[in-house]
PDB file of C-alpha atoms in Angstrom:
ATOM      1  CA  UNK D   1     -17.414   3.274  14.491  1.00  0.00           C
ATOM      2  CA  UNK D   2     -17.010   4.674  10.984  1.00  0.00           C
ATOM      3  CA  UNK D   3     -14.743   2.850   8.530  1.00  0.00           C
ATOM      4  CA  UNK D   4     -12.030   5.294   7.423  1.00  0.00           C
ATOM      5  CA  UNK D   5     -12.035   6.116   3.711  1.00  0.00           C
ATOM      6  CA  UNK D   6      -9.215   4.816   1.545  1.00  0.00           C
ATOM      7  CA  UNK D   7      -7.140   7.825   0.549  1.00  0.00           C
ATOM      8  CA  UNK D   8      -4.368   8.320  -1.995  1.00  0.00           C
ATOM      9  CA  UNK D   9      -2.420  11.578  -1.839  1.00  0.00           C
ATOM     10  CA  UNK D  10      -0.096  12.785  -4.584  1.00  0.00           C
ATOM     11  CA  UNK D  11       2.412  15.482  -3.664  1.00  0.00           C
ATOM     12  CA  UNK D  12       4.616  17.596  -5.898  1.00  0.00           C
ATOM     13  CA  UNK D  13       7.221  20.310  -5.588  1.00  0.00           C
ATOM     14  CA  UNK D  14       4.731  22.827  -4.210  1.00  0.00           C
ATOM     15  CA  UNK D  15       4.604  21.113  -0.823  1.00  0.00           C
ATOM     16  CA  UNK D  16       8.372  21.404  -0.291  1.00  0.00           C
ATOM     17  CA  UNK D  17       8.894  24.936  -1.606  1.00  0.00           C
ATOM     18  CA  UNK D  18       8.060  26.495   1.777  1.00  0.00           C
ATOM     19  CA  UNK D  19      10.714  24.369   3.482  1.00  0.00           C
ATOM     20  CA  UNK D  20      13.437  26.454   1.861  1.00  0.00           C
ATOM     21  CA  UNK D  21      14.080  23.789  -0.758  1.00  0.00           C
ATOM     22  CA  UNK D  22      14.404  25.072  -4.294  1.00  0.00           C
ATOM     23  CA  UNK D  23      12.484  23.191  -6.929  1.00  0.00           C
ATOM     24  CA  UNK D  24      14.738  21.795  -9.639  1.00  0.00           C
ATOM     25  CA  UNK D  25      12.906  23.412 -12.525  1.00  0.00           C
ATOM     26  CA  UNK D  26      12.363  27.162 -12.896  1.00  0.00           C
ATOM     27  CA  UNK D  27       9.917  29.047 -15.088  1.00  0.00           C
ATOM     28  CA  UNK D  28      12.278  28.789 -18.061  1.00  0.00           C
ATOM     29  CA  UNK D  29      12.426  25.014 -17.825  1.00  0.00           C
ATOM     30  CA  UNK D  30      15.982  25.003 -16.509  1.00  0.00           C
ATOM     31  CA  UNK D  31      17.109  22.824 -13.616  1.00  0.00           C
ATOM     32  CA  UNK D  32      19.324  25.034 -11.432  1.00  0.00           C
ATOM     33  CA  UNK D  33      20.526  26.782 -14.603  1.00  0.00           C
ATOM     34  CA  UNK D  34      21.078  23.529 -16.488  1.00  0.00           C
ATOM     35  CA  UNK D  35      18.914  22.187 -19.281  1.00  0.00           C
ATOM     36  CA  UNK D  36      17.045  18.958 -18.648  1.00  0.00           C
ATOM     37  CA  UNK D  37      18.991  17.387 -21.507  1.00  0.00           C
ATOM     38  CA  UNK D  38      22.274  18.088 -19.683  1.00  0.00           C
ATOM     39  CA  UNK D  39      21.500  16.670 -16.237  1.00  0.00           C
ATOM     40  CA  UNK D  40      18.284  14.646 -16.210  1.00  0.00           C
ATOM     41  CA  UNK D  41      18.396  12.019 -18.933  1.00  0.00           C
ATOM     42  CA  UNK D  42      20.247   8.708 -19.341  1.00  0.00           C
ATOM     43  CA  UNK D  43      21.932  10.216 -22.394  1.00  0.00           C
ATOM     44  CA  UNK D  44      23.268  13.106 -20.294  1.00  0.00           C
ATOM     45  CA  UNK D  45      24.752  10.656 -17.795  1.00  0.00           C
ATOM     46  CA  UNK D  46      26.427   8.690 -20.593  1.00  0.00           C
ATOM     47  CA  UNK D  47      27.712  11.850 -22.256  1.00  0.00           C
ATOM     48  CA  UNK D  48      28.940  13.818 -19.236  1.00  0.00           C
ATOM     49  CA  UNK D  49      28.705  11.804 -15.995  1.00  0.00           C
ATOM     50  CA  UNK D  50      30.894  14.288 -14.106  1.00  0.00           C
ATOM     51  CA  UNK D  51      28.355  17.083 -14.637  1.00  0.00           C
ATOM     52  CA  UNK D  52      25.445  14.837 -13.625  1.00  0.00           C
ATOM     53  CA  UNK D  53      27.210  13.625 -10.466  1.00  0.00           C
ATOM     54  CA  UNK D  54      28.067  17.215  -9.543  1.00  0.00           C
ATOM     55  CA  UNK D  55      24.515  18.428 -10.155  1.00  0.00           C
ATOM     56  CA  UNK D  56      22.957  15.851  -7.822  1.00  0.00           C
ATOM     57  CA  UNK D  57      25.727  16.193  -5.239  1.00  0.00           C
ATOM     58  CA  UNK D  58      24.857  19.903  -5.034  1.00  0.00           C
ATOM     59  CA  UNK D  59      21.147  19.127  -4.695  1.00  0.00           C
ATOM     60  CA  UNK D  60      21.933  16.559  -1.977  1.00  0.00           C
ATOM     61  CA  UNK D  61      24.018  19.122  -0.092  1.00  0.00           C
ATOM     62  CA  UNK D  62      21.144  21.600  -0.315  1.00  0.00           C
ATOM     63  CA  UNK D  63      18.683  19.052   1.087  1.00  0.00           C
ATOM     64  CA  UNK D  64      20.921  18.154   4.046  1.00  0.00           C
ATOM     65  CA  UNK D  65      21.326  21.812   5.047  1.00  0.00           C
ATOM     66  CA  UNK D  66      20.085  22.171   8.640  1.00  0.00           C
ATOM     67  CA  UNK D  67      17.818  25.039   7.551  1.00  0.00           C
ATOM     68  CA  UNK D  68      15.752  22.726   5.315  1.00  0.00           C
ATOM     69  CA  UNK D  69      13.066  21.148   7.487  1.00  0.00           C
ATOM     70  CA  UNK D  70       9.604  19.608   7.056  1.00  0.00           C
ATOM     71  CA  UNK D  71       6.915  22.269   7.101  1.00  0.00           C
ATOM     72  CA  UNK D  72       3.378  22.339   8.483  1.00  0.00           C
ATOM     73  CA  UNK D  73       1.976  20.680   5.348  1.00  0.00           C
ATOM     74  CA  UNK D  74       4.327  17.685   5.625  1.00  0.00           C
ATOM     75  CA  UNK D  75       3.491  17.340   9.312  1.00  0.00           C
ATOM     76  CA  UNK D  76      -0.263  17.543   8.669  1.00  0.00           C
ATOM     77  CA  UNK D  77      -0.084  14.656   6.195  1.00  0.00           C
ATOM     78  CA  UNK D  78       1.805  12.557   8.746  1.00  0.00           C
ATOM     79  CA  UNK D  79      -0.977  13.319  11.226  1.00  0.00           C
ATOM     80  CA  UNK D  80      -3.582  12.244   8.674  1.00  0.00           C
ATOM     81  CA  UNK D  81      -1.722   8.999   7.991  1.00  0.00           C
ATOM     82  CA  UNK D  82      -1.825   8.109  11.679  1.00  0.00           C
ATOM     83  CA  UNK D  83      -5.521   9.017  11.898  1.00  0.00           C
ATOM     84  CA  UNK D  84      -6.423   6.848   8.893  1.00  0.00           C
ATOM     85  CA  UNK D  85      -4.708   3.796  10.400  1.00  0.00           C
ATOM     86  CA  UNK D  86      -3.284   2.202   7.272  1.00  0.00           C
ATOM     87  CA  UNK D  87      -5.874   3.551   4.836  1.00  0.00           C
ATOM     88  CA  UNK D  88      -3.600   6.231   3.342  1.00  0.00           C
ATOM     89  CA  UNK D  89      -1.095   5.905   0.514  1.00  0.00           C
ATOM     90  CA  UNK D  90       1.274   8.818  -0.041  1.00  0.00           C
ATOM     91  CA  UNK D  91       2.726   9.090  -3.546  1.00  0.00           C
ATOM     92  CA  UNK D  92       5.307  11.801  -4.107  1.00  0.00           C
ATOM     93  CA  UNK D  93       6.981  13.197  -7.185  1.00  0.00           C
ATOM     94  CA  UNK D  94       9.542  14.773  -4.877  1.00  0.00           C
ATOM     95  CA  UNK D  95      12.969  13.257  -4.366  1.00  0.00           C
ATOM     96  CA  UNK D  96      13.514  14.863  -0.946  1.00  0.00           C
ATOM     97  CA  UNK D  97      12.999  13.114   2.409  1.00  0.00           C
ATOM     98  CA  UNK D  98      10.797  15.742   4.047  1.00  0.00           C
ATOM     99  CA  UNK D  99       7.735  13.467   4.251  1.00  0.00           C
ATOM    100  CA  UNK D 100       9.801  10.859   6.112  1.00  0.00           C
ATOM    101  CA  UNK D 101      11.253  13.444   8.461  1.00  0.00           C
ATOM    102  CA  UNK D 102       7.740  14.704   9.208  1.00  0.00           C
ATOM    103  CA  UNK D 103       6.678  11.198  10.266  1.00  0.00           C
ATOM    104  CA  UNK D 104       4.983   9.718   7.196  1.00  0.00           C
ATOM    105  CA  UNK D 105       5.755   6.035   6.709  1.00  0.00           C
ATOM    106  CA  UNK D 106       3.943   4.572   3.680  1.00  0.00           C
ATOM    107  CA  UNK D 107       5.465   6.568   0.845  1.00  0.00           C
ATOM    108  CA  UNK D 108       6.059   5.743  -2.798  1.00  0.00           C
ATOM    109  CA  UNK D 109       8.831   7.919  -4.260  1.00  0.00           C
ATOM    110  CA  UNK D 110       7.883   7.506  -7.895  1.00  0.00           C
ATOM    111  CA  UNK D 111      10.778   9.649  -9.133  1.00  0.00           C
ATOM    112  CA  UNK D 112      13.422   8.193  -6.828  1.00  0.00           C
ATOM    113  CA  UNK D 113      15.313   9.594  -3.856  1.00  0.00           C
ATOM    114  CA  UNK D 114      18.038  12.199  -3.676  1.00  0.00           C
ATOM    115  CA  UNK D 115      19.527  10.631  -0.535  1.00  0.00           C
ATOM    116  CA  UNK D 116      20.109   7.325  -2.287  1.00  0.00           C
ATOM    117  CA  UNK D 117      22.426   5.806  -4.881  1.00  0.00           C
ATOM    118  CA  UNK D 118      21.636   3.009  -7.304  1.00  0.00           C
ATOM    119  CA  UNK D 119      23.828   0.276  -8.750  1.00  0.00           C
ATOM    120  CA  UNK D 120      23.652   0.300 -12.542  1.00  0.00           C
ATOM    121  CA  UNK D 121      24.403  -3.430 -12.665  1.00  0.00           C
ATOM    122  CA  UNK D 122      22.054  -4.868 -10.020  1.00  0.00           C
ATOM    123  CA  UNK D 123      19.564  -1.979  -9.560  1.00  0.00           C
ATOM    124  CA  UNK D 124      20.120  -2.239  -5.782  1.00  0.00           C
ATOM    125  CA  UNK D 125      19.787   1.047  -3.900  1.00  0.00           C
ATOM    126  CA  UNK D 126      21.781   2.369  -0.959  1.00  0.00           C
ATOM    127  CA  UNK D 127      21.170   5.190   1.494  1.00  0.00           C
ATOM    128  CA  UNK D 128      23.569   7.983   0.636  1.00  0.00           C
ATOM    129  CA  UNK D 129      23.754  11.329   2.421  1.00  0.00           C
ATOM    130  CA  UNK D 130      27.096  12.447   0.991  1.00  0.00           C
ATOM    131  CA  UNK D 131      28.653  13.142  -2.390  1.00  0.00           C
ATOM    132  CA  UNK D 132      29.632  10.322  -4.720  1.00  0.00           C
ATOM    133  CA  UNK D 133      30.930  10.104  -8.279  1.00  0.00           C
ATOM    134  CA  UNK D 134      32.220   7.777 -10.943  1.00  0.00           C
ATOM    135  CA  UNK D 135      35.066   6.620  -8.717  1.00  0.00           C
ATOM    136  CA  UNK D 136      32.818   5.604  -5.818  1.00  0.00           C
ATOM    137  CA  UNK D 137      32.694   1.848  -5.229  1.00  0.00           C
ATOM    138  CA  UNK D 138      29.345   0.052  -5.124  1.00  0.00           C
ATOM    139  CA  UNK D 139      28.747  -2.015  -1.979  1.00  0.00           C
ATOM    140  CA  UNK D 140      26.985  -4.862  -3.762  1.00  0.00           C
ATOM    141  CA  UNK D 141      29.375  -5.555  -6.628  1.00  0.00           C
ATOM    142  CA  UNK D 142      32.543  -3.753  -5.515  1.00  0.00           C
ATOM    143  CA  UNK D 143      32.836  -1.839  -8.795  1.00  0.00           C
ATOM    144  CA  UNK D 144      32.286   1.772  -9.822  1.00  0.00           C
ATOM    145  CA  UNK D 145      28.731   1.388 -11.113  1.00  0.00           C
ATOM    146  CA  UNK D 146      26.793   3.894  -8.989  1.00  0.00           C
ATOM    147  CA  UNK D 147      24.363   6.475 -10.356  1.00  0.00           C
ATOM    148  CA  UNK D 148      21.922   8.875  -8.687  1.00  0.00           C
ATOM    149  CA  UNK D 149      18.756   7.044  -7.593  1.00  0.00           C
ATOM    150  CA  UNK D 150      16.633   9.418  -9.656  1.00  0.00           C
ATOM    151  CA  UNK D 151      14.124   8.636 -12.388  1.00  0.00           C
ATOM    152  CA  UNK D 152      15.297  10.653 -15.363  1.00  0.00           C
ATOM    153  CA  UNK D 153      13.254  11.810 -18.335  1.00  0.00           C
ATOM    154  CA  UNK D 154      12.707   8.854 -20.608  1.00  0.00           C
ATOM    155  CA  UNK D 155      12.758   6.339 -17.724  1.00  0.00           C
ATOM    156  CA  UNK D 156       9.788   4.569 -16.151  1.00  0.00           C
ATOM    157  CA  UNK D 157       8.665   5.954 -12.767  1.00  0.00           C
ATOM    158  CA  UNK D 158       8.947   3.592  -9.817  1.00  0.00           C
ATOM    159  CA  UNK D 159       6.179   1.633  -8.027  1.00  0.00           C
ATOM    160  CA  UNK D 160       3.641   2.148 -10.809  1.00  0.00           C
ATOM    161  CA  UNK D 161       1.887  -1.196 -10.197  1.00  0.00           C
ATOM    162  CA  UNK D 162       1.442  -0.493  -6.487  1.00  0.00           C
ATOM    163  CA  UNK D 163       0.324   3.086  -7.114  1.00  0.00           C
ATOM    164  CA  UNK D 164      -2.172   2.063  -9.801  1.00  0.00           C
ATOM    165  CA  UNK D 165      -3.684  -0.587  -7.532  1.00  0.00           C
ATOM    166  CA  UNK D 166      -4.105   1.822  -4.626  1.00  0.00           C
ATOM    167  CA  UNK D 167      -5.671   4.475  -6.862  1.00  0.00           C
ATOM    168  CA  UNK D 168      -8.103   1.892  -8.247  1.00  0.00           C
ATOM    169  CA  UNK D 169      -9.198   1.117  -4.675  1.00  0.00           C
ATOM    170  CA  UNK D 170      -9.293   4.694  -3.388  1.00  0.00           C
ATOM    171  CA  UNK D 171     -12.387   6.475  -2.110  1.00  0.00           C
ATOM    172  CA  UNK D 172     -10.626   9.852  -2.183  1.00  0.00           C
ATOM    173  CA  UNK D 173      -7.739  11.123  -4.307  1.00  0.00           C
ATOM    174  CA  UNK D 174      -5.941  14.319  -3.293  1.00  0.00           C
ATOM    175  CA  UNK D 175      -3.268  16.156  -5.293  1.00  0.00           C
ATOM    176  CA  UNK D 176      -1.129  18.682  -3.416  1.00  0.00           C
ATOM    177  CA  UNK D 177       1.395  21.102  -4.887  1.00  0.00           C
ATOM    178  CA  UNK D 178       1.448  19.582  -8.362  1.00  0.00           C
ATOM    179  CA  UNK D 179       1.579  21.278 -11.764  1.00  0.00           C
ATOM    180  CA  UNK D 180      -0.682  18.831 -13.575  1.00  0.00           C
ATOM    181  CA  UNK D 181       1.810  18.804 -16.450  1.00  0.00           C
ATOM    182  CA  UNK D 182       4.104  15.865 -15.680  1.00  0.00           C
ATOM    183  CA  UNK D 183       2.891  12.426 -16.703  1.00  0.00           C
ATOM    184  CA  UNK D 184       2.089   9.787 -15.652  1.00  0.00           C
ATOM    185  CA  UNK D 185       1.329  11.564 -12.339  1.00  0.00           C
ATOM    186  CA  UNK D 186      -0.880  14.151 -14.074  1.00  0.00           C
ATOM    187  CA  UNK D 187      -3.105  11.290 -15.248  1.00  0.00           C
ATOM    188  CA  UNK D 188      -3.705   9.850 -11.779  1.00  0.00           C
ATOM    189  CA  UNK D 189      -6.793  12.037 -11.301  1.00  0.00           C
ATOM    190  CA  UNK D 190      -8.367  10.472 -14.406  1.00  0.00           C
ATOM    191  CA  UNK D 191      -7.639   6.974 -13.101  1.00  0.00           C
ATOM    192  CA  UNK D 192      -9.114   7.921  -9.726  1.00  0.00           C
ATOM    193  CA  UNK D 193     -12.282   9.383 -11.260  1.00  0.00           C
ATOM    194  CA  UNK D 194     -12.721   6.307 -13.421  1.00  0.00           C
ATOM    195  CA  UNK D 195     -12.641   4.229 -10.229  1.00  0.00           C
ATOM    196  CA  UNK D 196     -15.276   6.397  -8.552  1.00  0.00           C
ATOM    197  CA  UNK D 197     -13.036   8.340  -6.167  1.00  0.00           C
ATOM    198  CA  UNK D 198     -13.744  11.894  -5.091  1.00  0.00           C
ATOM    199  CA  UNK D 199     -10.877  14.061  -6.369  1.00  0.00           C
ATOM    200  CA  UNK D 200      -9.570  17.110  -4.517  1.00  0.00           C
ATOM    201  CA  UNK D 201      -6.801  19.532  -5.439  1.00  0.00           C
ATOM    202  CA  UNK D 202      -4.864  21.634  -2.917  1.00  0.00           C
ATOM    203  CA  UNK D 203      -2.527  23.993  -4.734  1.00  0.00           C
ATOM    204  CA  UNK D 204      -1.031  27.460  -4.664  1.00  0.00           C
ATOM    205  CA  UNK D 205      -2.979  28.131  -7.849  1.00  0.00           C
ATOM    206  CA  UNK D 206      -5.118  25.924 -10.098  1.00  0.00           C
ATOM    207  CA  UNK D 207      -3.085  23.304 -11.941  1.00  0.00           C
ATOM    208  CA  UNK D 208      -3.121  22.542 -15.663  1.00  0.00           C
ATOM    209  CA  UNK D 209      -5.681  19.757 -15.087  1.00  0.00           C
ATOM    210  CA  UNK D 210      -7.662  21.526 -12.366  1.00  0.00           C
ATOM    211  CA  UNK D 211     -10.926  21.073 -14.255  1.00  0.00           C
ATOM    212  CA  UNK D 212     -10.783  17.321 -13.608  1.00  0.00           C
ATOM    213  CA  UNK D 213     -11.111  17.697  -9.823  1.00  0.00           C
ATOM    214  CA  UNK D 214     -14.370  17.731  -7.894  1.00  0.00           C
ATOM    215  CA  UNK D 215     -13.041  20.250  -5.399  1.00  0.00           C
ATOM    216  CA  UNK D 216     -10.197  22.750  -5.546  1.00  0.00           C
ATOM    217  CA  UNK D 217      -8.633  24.809  -2.756  1.00  0.00           C
ATOM    218  CA  UNK D 218      -5.992  27.434  -3.542  1.00  0.00           C
ATOM    219  CA  UNK D 219      -3.376  28.870  -1.211  1.00  0.00           C
ATOM    220  CA  UNK D 220       0.003  28.192   0.334  1.00  0.00           C
ATOM    221  CA  UNK D 221       0.550  24.567   1.338  1.00  0.00           C
ATOM    222  CA  UNK D 222       1.480  25.425   4.915  1.00  0.00           C
ATOM    223  CA  UNK D 223      -1.910  27.096   5.367  1.00  0.00           C
ATOM    224  CA  UNK D 224      -4.416  25.078   3.356  1.00  0.00           C
ATOM    225  CA  UNK D 225      -3.089  21.551   3.994  1.00  0.00           C
ATOM    226  CA  UNK D 226      -3.238  21.699   7.820  1.00  0.00           C
ATOM    227  CA  UNK D 227      -6.674  23.332   7.617  1.00  0.00           C
ATOM    228  CA  UNK D 228      -7.901  20.659   5.208  1.00  0.00           C
ATOM    229  CA  UNK D 229      -6.521  17.815   7.349  1.00  0.00           C
ATOM    230  CA  UNK D 230      -8.175  19.219  10.481  1.00  0.00           C
ATOM    231  CA  UNK D 231     -11.553  19.410   8.692  1.00  0.00           C
ATOM    232  CA  UNK D 232     -11.088  15.943   7.190  1.00  0.00           C
ATOM    233  CA  UNK D 233     -10.351  14.331  10.560  1.00  0.00           C
ATOM    234  CA  UNK D 234     -13.390  16.029  12.092  1.00  0.00           C
ATOM    235  CA  UNK D 235     -15.698  15.193   9.152  1.00  0.00           C
ATOM    236  CA  UNK D 236     -14.810  11.484   9.219  1.00  0.00           C
ATOM    237  CA  UNK D 237     -14.586  11.318  13.000  1.00  0.00           C
ATOM    238  CA  UNK D 238     -11.066   9.878  12.891  1.00  0.00           C
TER     239      UNK D 238
END
């Protein structure tokens, strides 16, 4: 019986776009008509917390709309995780829960989670599917110290040690629906290549760092990801 390859998959906004979920940032660099400086930095939260709370409450409401569902690409990756039997690490830049709803289990949300709140004092996180604001009481310290559980610009992404270790041990690195512009995630392909992994990109169109990949497949995520997963499972006899 063949030993399954060790696989690390990085997903970005492109995998969730076909689920009816708007990406935060548009072509003009605005996040739902707000500048990054107004809603996605620690300074913005200190300056105008009401706006920041409202922004993420609206995004949370959008995500929990019954029309927003995991698509065929999310489901294909869950199928691949089961086939690889513990040999797959899924790293996502997305703050939605569509991978979980599709059935994926080992997921590192490096930019945080929309359906979560975080205590400013203790850094504890809490599942949160509804709106909250500066008057909401934290469960761990009984004070009003909650913030969105989102990694803002200028903050360190989460789980970097675990992600770096898994990339260093990977046989195959796959990036799906990513721009190749946002670091440190855009540098993962370099780390993977340095460790000897085969690097594959699946994207609507070539990313900014497409030239670093050994193989590139272009097209909509709901088409190319299920097709790729089916070929992968057959090729490795999983």
